[in-house]
Coordinates of C-alpha atoms and ligand atoms in Angstrom, one line a residue:
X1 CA 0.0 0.0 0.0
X2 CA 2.1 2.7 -1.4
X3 CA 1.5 7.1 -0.1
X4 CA 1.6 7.3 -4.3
X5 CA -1.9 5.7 -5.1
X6 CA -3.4 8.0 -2.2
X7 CA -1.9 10.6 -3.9
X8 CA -2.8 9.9 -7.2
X9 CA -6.6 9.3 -6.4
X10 CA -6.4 12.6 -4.5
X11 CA -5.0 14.4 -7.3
X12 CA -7.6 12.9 -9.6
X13 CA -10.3 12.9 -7.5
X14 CA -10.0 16.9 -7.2
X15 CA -9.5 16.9 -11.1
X16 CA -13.2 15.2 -11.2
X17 CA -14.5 17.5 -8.6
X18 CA -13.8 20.7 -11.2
X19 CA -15.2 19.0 -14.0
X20 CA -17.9 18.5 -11.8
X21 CA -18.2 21.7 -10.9
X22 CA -18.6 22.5 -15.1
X23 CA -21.8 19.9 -14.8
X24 CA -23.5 20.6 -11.9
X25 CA -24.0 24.3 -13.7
X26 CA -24.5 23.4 -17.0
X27 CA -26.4 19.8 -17.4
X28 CA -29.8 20.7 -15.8
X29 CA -29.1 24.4 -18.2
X30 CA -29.1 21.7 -21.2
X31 CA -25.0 23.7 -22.3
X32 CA -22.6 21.7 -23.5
X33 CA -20.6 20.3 -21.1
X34 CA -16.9 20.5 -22.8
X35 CA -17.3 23.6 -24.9
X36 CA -16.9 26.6 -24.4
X37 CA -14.2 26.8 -21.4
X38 CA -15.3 28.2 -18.0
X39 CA -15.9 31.7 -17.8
X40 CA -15.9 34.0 -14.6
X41 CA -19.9 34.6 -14.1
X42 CA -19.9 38.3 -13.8
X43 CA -17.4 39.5 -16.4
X44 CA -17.3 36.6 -18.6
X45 CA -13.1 36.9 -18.1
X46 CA -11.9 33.5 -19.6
X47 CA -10.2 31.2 -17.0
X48 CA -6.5 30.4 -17.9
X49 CA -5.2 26.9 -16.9
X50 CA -3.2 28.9 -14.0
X51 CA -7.0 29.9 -12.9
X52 CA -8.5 26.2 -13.4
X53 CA -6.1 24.2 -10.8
X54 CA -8.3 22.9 -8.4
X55 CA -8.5 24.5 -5.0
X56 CA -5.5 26.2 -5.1
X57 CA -6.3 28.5 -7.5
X58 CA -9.5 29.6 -5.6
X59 CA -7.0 30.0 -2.5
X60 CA -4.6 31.7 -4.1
X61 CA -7.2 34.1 -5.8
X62 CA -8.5 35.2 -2.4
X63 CA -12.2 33.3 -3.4
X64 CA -12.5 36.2 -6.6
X65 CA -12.4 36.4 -9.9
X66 CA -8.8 38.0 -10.8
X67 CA -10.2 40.3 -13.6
X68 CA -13.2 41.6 -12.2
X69 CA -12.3 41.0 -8.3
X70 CA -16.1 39.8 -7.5
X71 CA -16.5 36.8 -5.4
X72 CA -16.1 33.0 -6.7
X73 CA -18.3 30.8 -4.5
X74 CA -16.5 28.8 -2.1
X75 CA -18.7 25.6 -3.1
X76 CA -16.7 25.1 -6.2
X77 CA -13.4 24.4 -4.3
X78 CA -15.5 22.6 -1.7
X79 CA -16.9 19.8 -4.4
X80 CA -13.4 19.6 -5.7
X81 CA -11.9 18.9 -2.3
X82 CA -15.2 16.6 -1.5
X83 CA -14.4 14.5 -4.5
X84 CA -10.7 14.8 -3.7
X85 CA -11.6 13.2 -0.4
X86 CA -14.1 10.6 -1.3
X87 CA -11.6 9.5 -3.9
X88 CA -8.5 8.8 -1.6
X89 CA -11.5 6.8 0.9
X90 CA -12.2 4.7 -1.6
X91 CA -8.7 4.1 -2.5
X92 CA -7.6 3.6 0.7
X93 CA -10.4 0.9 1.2
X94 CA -10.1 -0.7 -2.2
X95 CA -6.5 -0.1 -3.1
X96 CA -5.6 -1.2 -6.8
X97 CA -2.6 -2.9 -5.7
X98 CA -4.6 -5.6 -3.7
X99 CA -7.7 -5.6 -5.2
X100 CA -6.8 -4.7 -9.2
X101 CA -9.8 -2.1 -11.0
X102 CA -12.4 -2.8 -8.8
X103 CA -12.5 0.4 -7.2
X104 CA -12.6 1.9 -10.8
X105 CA -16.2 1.7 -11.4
X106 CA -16.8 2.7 -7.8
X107 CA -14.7 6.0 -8.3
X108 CA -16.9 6.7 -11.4
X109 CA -20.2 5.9 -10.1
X110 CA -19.5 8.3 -7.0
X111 CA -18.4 10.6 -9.2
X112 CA -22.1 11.0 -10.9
X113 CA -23.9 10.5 -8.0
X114 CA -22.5 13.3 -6.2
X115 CA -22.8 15.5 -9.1
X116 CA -26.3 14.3 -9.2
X117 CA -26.8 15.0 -6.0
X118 CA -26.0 18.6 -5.8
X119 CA -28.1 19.3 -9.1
X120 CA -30.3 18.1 -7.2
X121 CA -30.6 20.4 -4.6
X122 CA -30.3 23.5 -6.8
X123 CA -33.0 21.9 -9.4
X124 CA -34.9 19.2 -7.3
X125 CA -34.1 17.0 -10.3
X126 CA -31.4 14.0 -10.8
X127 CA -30.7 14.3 -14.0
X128 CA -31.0 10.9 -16.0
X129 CA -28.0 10.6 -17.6
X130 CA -26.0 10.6 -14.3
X131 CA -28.5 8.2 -12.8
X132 CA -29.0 5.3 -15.7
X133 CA -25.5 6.2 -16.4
X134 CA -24.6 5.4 -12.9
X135 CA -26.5 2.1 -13.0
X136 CA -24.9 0.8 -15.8
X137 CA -21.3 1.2 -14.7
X138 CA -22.4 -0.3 -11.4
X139 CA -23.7 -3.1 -12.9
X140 CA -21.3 -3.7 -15.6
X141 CA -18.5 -3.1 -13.0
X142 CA -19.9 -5.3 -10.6
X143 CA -17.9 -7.9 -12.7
X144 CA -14.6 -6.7 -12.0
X145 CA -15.7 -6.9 -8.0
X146 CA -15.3 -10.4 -7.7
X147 CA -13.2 -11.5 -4.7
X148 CA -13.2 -7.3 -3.2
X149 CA -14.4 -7.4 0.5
X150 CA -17.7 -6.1 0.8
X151 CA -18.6 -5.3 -3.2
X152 CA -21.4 -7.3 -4.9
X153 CA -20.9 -9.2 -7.4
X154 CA -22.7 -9.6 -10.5
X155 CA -25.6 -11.5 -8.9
X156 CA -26.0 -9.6 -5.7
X157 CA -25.3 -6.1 -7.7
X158 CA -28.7 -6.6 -9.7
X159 CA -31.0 -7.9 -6.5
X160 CA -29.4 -5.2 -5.0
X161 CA -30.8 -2.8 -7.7
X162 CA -33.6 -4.0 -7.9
X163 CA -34.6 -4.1 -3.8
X164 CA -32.9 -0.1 -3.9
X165 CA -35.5 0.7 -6.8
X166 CA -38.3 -1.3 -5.5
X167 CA -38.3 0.0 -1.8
X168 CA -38.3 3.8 -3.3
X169 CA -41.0 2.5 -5.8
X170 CA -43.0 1.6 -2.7
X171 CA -42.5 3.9 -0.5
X172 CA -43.5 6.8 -3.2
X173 CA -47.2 5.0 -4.1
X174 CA -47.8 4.1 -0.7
X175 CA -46.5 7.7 0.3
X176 CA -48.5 9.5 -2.8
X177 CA -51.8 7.6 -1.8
X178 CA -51.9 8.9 2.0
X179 CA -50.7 12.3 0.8
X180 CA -54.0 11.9 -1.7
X181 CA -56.4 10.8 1.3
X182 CA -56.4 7.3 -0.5
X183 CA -58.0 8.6 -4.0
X184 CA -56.7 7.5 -7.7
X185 CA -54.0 9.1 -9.6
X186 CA -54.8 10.4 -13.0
X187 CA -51.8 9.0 -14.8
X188 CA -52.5 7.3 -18.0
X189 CA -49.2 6.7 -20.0
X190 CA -48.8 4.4 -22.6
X191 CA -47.7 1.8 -23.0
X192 CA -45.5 1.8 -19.5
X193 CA -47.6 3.6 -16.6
X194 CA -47.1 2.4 -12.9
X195 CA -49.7 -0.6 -13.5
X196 CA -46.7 -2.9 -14.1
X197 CA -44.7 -2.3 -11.1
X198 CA -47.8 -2.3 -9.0
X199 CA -49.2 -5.4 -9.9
X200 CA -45.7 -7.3 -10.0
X201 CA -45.8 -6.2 -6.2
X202 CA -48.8 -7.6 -5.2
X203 CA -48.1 -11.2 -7.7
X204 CA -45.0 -10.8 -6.3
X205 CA -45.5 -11.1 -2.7
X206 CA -47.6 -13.9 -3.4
X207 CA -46.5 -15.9 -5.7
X208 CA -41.8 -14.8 -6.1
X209 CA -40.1 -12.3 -8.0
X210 CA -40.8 -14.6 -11.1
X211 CA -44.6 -14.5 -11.5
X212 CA -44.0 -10.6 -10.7
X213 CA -42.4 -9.9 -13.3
X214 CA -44.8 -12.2 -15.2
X215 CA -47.9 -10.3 -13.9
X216 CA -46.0 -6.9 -15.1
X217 CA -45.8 -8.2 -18.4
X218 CA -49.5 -9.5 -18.5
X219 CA -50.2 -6.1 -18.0
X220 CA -48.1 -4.4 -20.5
X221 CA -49.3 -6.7 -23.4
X222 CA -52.5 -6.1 -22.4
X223 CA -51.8 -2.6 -23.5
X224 CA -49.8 -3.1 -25.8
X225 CA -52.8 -5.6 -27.4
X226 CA -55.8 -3.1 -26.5
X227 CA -53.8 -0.4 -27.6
X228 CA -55.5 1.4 -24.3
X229 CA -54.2 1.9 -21.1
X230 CA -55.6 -0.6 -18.7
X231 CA -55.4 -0.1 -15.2
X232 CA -56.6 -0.9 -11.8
X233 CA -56.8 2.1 -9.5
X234 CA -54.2 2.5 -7.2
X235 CA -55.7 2.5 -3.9
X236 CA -57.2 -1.5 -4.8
X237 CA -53.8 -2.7 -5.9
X238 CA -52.4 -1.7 -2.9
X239 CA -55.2 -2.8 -0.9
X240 CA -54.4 -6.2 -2.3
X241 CA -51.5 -5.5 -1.5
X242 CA -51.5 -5.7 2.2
X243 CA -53.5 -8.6 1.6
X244 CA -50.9 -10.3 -0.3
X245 CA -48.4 -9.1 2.2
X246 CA -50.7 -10.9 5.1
X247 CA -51.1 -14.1 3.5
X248 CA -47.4 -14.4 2.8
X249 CA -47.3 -15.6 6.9
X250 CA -49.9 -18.5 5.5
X251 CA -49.7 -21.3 3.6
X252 CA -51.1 -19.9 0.7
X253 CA -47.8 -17.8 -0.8
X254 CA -44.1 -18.7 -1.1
X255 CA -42.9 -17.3 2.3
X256 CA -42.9 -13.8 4.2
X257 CA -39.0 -13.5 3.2
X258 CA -39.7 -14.9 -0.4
X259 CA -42.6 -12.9 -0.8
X260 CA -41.3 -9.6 0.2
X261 CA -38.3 -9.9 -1.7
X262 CA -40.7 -11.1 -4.5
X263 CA -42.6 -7.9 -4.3
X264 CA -40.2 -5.5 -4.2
X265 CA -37.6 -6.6 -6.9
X266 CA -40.4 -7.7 -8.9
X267 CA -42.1 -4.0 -9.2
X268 CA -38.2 -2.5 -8.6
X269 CA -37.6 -4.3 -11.9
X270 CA -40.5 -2.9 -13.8
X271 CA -40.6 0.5 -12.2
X272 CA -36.8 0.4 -13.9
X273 CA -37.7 -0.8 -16.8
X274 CA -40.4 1.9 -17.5
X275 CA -38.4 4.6 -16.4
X276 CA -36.1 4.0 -19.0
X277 CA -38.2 3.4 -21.6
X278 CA -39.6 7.0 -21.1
X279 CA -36.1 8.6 -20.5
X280 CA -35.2 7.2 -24.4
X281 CA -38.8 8.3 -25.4
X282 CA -38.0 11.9 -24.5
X283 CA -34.2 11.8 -25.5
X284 CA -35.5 10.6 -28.9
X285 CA -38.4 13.4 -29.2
X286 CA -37.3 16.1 -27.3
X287 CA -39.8 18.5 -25.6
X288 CA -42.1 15.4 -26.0
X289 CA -42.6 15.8 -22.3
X290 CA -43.6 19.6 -22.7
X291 CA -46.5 18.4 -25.4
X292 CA -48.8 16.9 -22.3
X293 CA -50.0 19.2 -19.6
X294 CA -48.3 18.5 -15.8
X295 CA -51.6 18.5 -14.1
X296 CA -52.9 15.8 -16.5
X297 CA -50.3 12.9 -16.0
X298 CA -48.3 12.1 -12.4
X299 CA -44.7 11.7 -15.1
X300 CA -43.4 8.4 -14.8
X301 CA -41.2 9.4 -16.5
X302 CA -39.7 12.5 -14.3
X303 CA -40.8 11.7 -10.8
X304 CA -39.0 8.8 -10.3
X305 CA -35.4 10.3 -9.4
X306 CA -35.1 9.0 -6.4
X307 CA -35.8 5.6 -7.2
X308 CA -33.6 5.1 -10.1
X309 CA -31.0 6.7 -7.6
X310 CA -31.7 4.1 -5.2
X311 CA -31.2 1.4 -7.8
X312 CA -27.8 2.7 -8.2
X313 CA -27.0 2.6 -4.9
X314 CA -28.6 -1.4 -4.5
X315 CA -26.1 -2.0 -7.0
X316 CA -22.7 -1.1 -5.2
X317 CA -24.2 -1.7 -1.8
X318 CA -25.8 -5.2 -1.8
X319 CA -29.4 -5.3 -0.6
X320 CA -28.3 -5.6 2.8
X321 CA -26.1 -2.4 3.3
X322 CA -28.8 -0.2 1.1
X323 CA -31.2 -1.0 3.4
X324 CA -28.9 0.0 6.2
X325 CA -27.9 3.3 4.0
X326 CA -31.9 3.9 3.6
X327 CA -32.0 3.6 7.2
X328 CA -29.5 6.5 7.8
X329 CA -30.6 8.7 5.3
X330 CA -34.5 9.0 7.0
X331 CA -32.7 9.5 10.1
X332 CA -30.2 12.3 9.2
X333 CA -33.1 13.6 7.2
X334 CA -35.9 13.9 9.7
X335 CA -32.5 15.2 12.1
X336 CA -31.8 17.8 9.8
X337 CA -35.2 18.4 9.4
X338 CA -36.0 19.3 13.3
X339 CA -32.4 21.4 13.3
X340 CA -34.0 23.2 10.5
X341 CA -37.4 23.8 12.5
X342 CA -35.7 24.9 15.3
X343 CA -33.8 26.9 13.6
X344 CA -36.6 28.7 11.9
X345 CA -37.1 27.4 8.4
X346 CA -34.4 27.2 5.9
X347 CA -34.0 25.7 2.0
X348 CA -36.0 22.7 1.4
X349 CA -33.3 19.7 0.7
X350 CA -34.7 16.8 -1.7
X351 CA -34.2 13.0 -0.7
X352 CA -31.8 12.4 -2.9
X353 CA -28.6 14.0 -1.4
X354 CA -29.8 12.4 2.1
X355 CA -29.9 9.0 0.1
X356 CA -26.6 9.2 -1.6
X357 CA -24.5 10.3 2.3
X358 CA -26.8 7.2 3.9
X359 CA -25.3 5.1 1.2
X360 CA -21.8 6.0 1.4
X361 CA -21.6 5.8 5.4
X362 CA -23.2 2.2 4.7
X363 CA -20.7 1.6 2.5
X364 CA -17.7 2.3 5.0
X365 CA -19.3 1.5 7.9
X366 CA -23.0 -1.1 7.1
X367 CA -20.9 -4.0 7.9
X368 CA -20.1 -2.9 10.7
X369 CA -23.5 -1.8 11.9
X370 CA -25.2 -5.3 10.9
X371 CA -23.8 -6.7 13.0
X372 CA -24.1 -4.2 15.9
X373 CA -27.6 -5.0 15.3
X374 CA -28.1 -8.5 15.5
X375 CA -25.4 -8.8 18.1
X376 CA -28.0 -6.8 19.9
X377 CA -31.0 -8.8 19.1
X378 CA -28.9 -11.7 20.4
X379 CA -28.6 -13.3 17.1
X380 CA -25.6 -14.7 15.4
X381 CA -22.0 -13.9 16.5
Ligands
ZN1 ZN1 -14.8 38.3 -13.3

């Protein structure tokens, strides 16, 4: 374990952070991310590479621009030393000379996510690329994982994502239909809507993550044949929902831990699914999404930000230390929350950043807690 790597993933990991800094302003503005160069915001004064070094040039400048002497924000050299940080963690945990590349895909998928993150908090939006992006180097990099401590592989990257993506699923329908006092959504999208992951949850729970994913594609071809949108309301589904929970303690369904797992990958898996069949629907017709007015349709295709997040974070994590990661994230949440109260109001902070620091404390420390936990139930050790 050489000083050099440290050193090296620092170095890089601050270079990332200012590139990052050059996405987090421009994606959700729809700019080109590589062209033009950076500019100072006030004066437009082009940034020489002297100005660019991360960090040390926003030190050495006194936090302002050196044409104009207005301020530069002190987040920018923040996320650069952030990355900077995370970078040299994961390196340190995962160091190439032990473990080969497999901290490769983990450096680029915490890259995105905490870009992702900070957009959104200015935008209260993730933006898609960053998230399916995300998801598929977690999932294709789960293959070089094999044989690193505590990183999925291939098998348990995908359950993972799919548990990550089906607990968010759940908790937003369930969450939407007490927010609603228990009444119908309007949405009506074709030929994905929310029917397929619904019913795969309630098959699911009753019957294995196999006939949920069956009963999700029942429904779709039944669209797809009728060329309608056939749907049962939501507060039913979910109603047999519980049901199907209940039963899975009888004799009648697979098994309370087969059937819960059952129903959440299964409508994690199509929730997925139909998320990114709309995000390629609206990269291939832009402005699609403008055509349809918001208040007739809940978007499928927009709202689901959190839950494609959590599917990225299922797939580094393992199903175990996401839920874990969840676990934290509600809890610094509702924390922050009460500081804010107290405090007297503040900026409203989406999920998603919560989400993303739950998951990386699970990731350094989930072990760790597991088995705090069951040593206290009295189980195991
Ligand atoms: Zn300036």
């Amino acid at each position: 374990m050489t000083t050099l790597q440290l050193v090296f993933a620092g170095v890089l990991g601050a270079l990332i952070g200012s590139f990052g800094n050059v996405v987090i302003w421009r994606l959700p503005r729809r700019e080109s991310i590589v062209f033009p160069g950076s500019r100072c915001p006030h004066c437009g004064h082009r940034l020489s590479p002297l100005e660019l070094v991360p960090v040390l040039s926003w030190l050495a400048l006194g936090g302002r621009c050196r044409a104009c002497r207005e301020p530069i924000s002190p987040r920018y050299p923040l996320v650069e030393a952030l990355m900077a940080a995370l970078f040299v963690l994961l390196v340190w945990r995962w160091p190439p000379t032990e473990h080969g590349a497999a901290v490769l895909p983990l450096l680029a998928v915490v890259a995105m996510l905490v870009m992702a993150a900070l957009i959104d908090i200015d935008h209260f939006v993730l933006p898609d690329v960053l998230t399916f992006g995300a998801l598929g180097v977690a999932l294709a990099g789960s293959f070089l994982a094999a044989g690193a401590p505590g990183l999925p592989g291939p098998g348990a990257a995908l359950a993972g994502a799919l548990t990550g993506a089906g607990v968010l699923l759940l908790i937003n329908r369930v969450g939407g239909l007490v927010l609603r006092r228990f009444a119908d959504t309007r949405e009506r999208l074709f030929p994905f809507s929310l029917d397929q992951a619904n019913l795969a949850a309630v098959v699911g729970a009753l019957g294995g993550v196999w006939w949920g994913l069956a009963a999700g594609a029942v429904s779709l071809l039944a669209n797809l044949l009728t060329r309608r949108v056939l749907r049962l309301s939501e507060p039913l589904v979910y109603g047999l929902w519980l049901v199907a929970l209940l039963l899975t303690t009888t004799s009648f369904a697979v098994g309370t831990a087969e059937g819960v797992a059952g129903s959440v990958m299964a409508a994690g898996a199509w929730a997925l699914v139909g998320a990114l069949y709309w995000w390629v629907h609206d990269l291939v017709r832009p402005g699609a999404e403008e055509e349809v007015g918001e208040e007739e349709q809940e978007p499928v295709a927009m709202g689901f930000g959190d839950v494609k997040l959590a599917a990225v974070l299922g797939a580094f994590l393992g199903w175990e230390r996401f839920l874990v990661g969840l676990f934290l994230a509600v809890s610094v949440g509702a924390l922050f929350g009460v500081g804010q109260r107290l405090a007297g109001g503040g900026r409203v902070i989406p999920f998603g950043p919560y989400l993303l620091l739950g998951a990386l404390l699970a990731l350094f420390f989930g072990d760790a807690i597991i088995a705090w936990y069951f040593g206290l139930l009295g189980v195991g050790a």
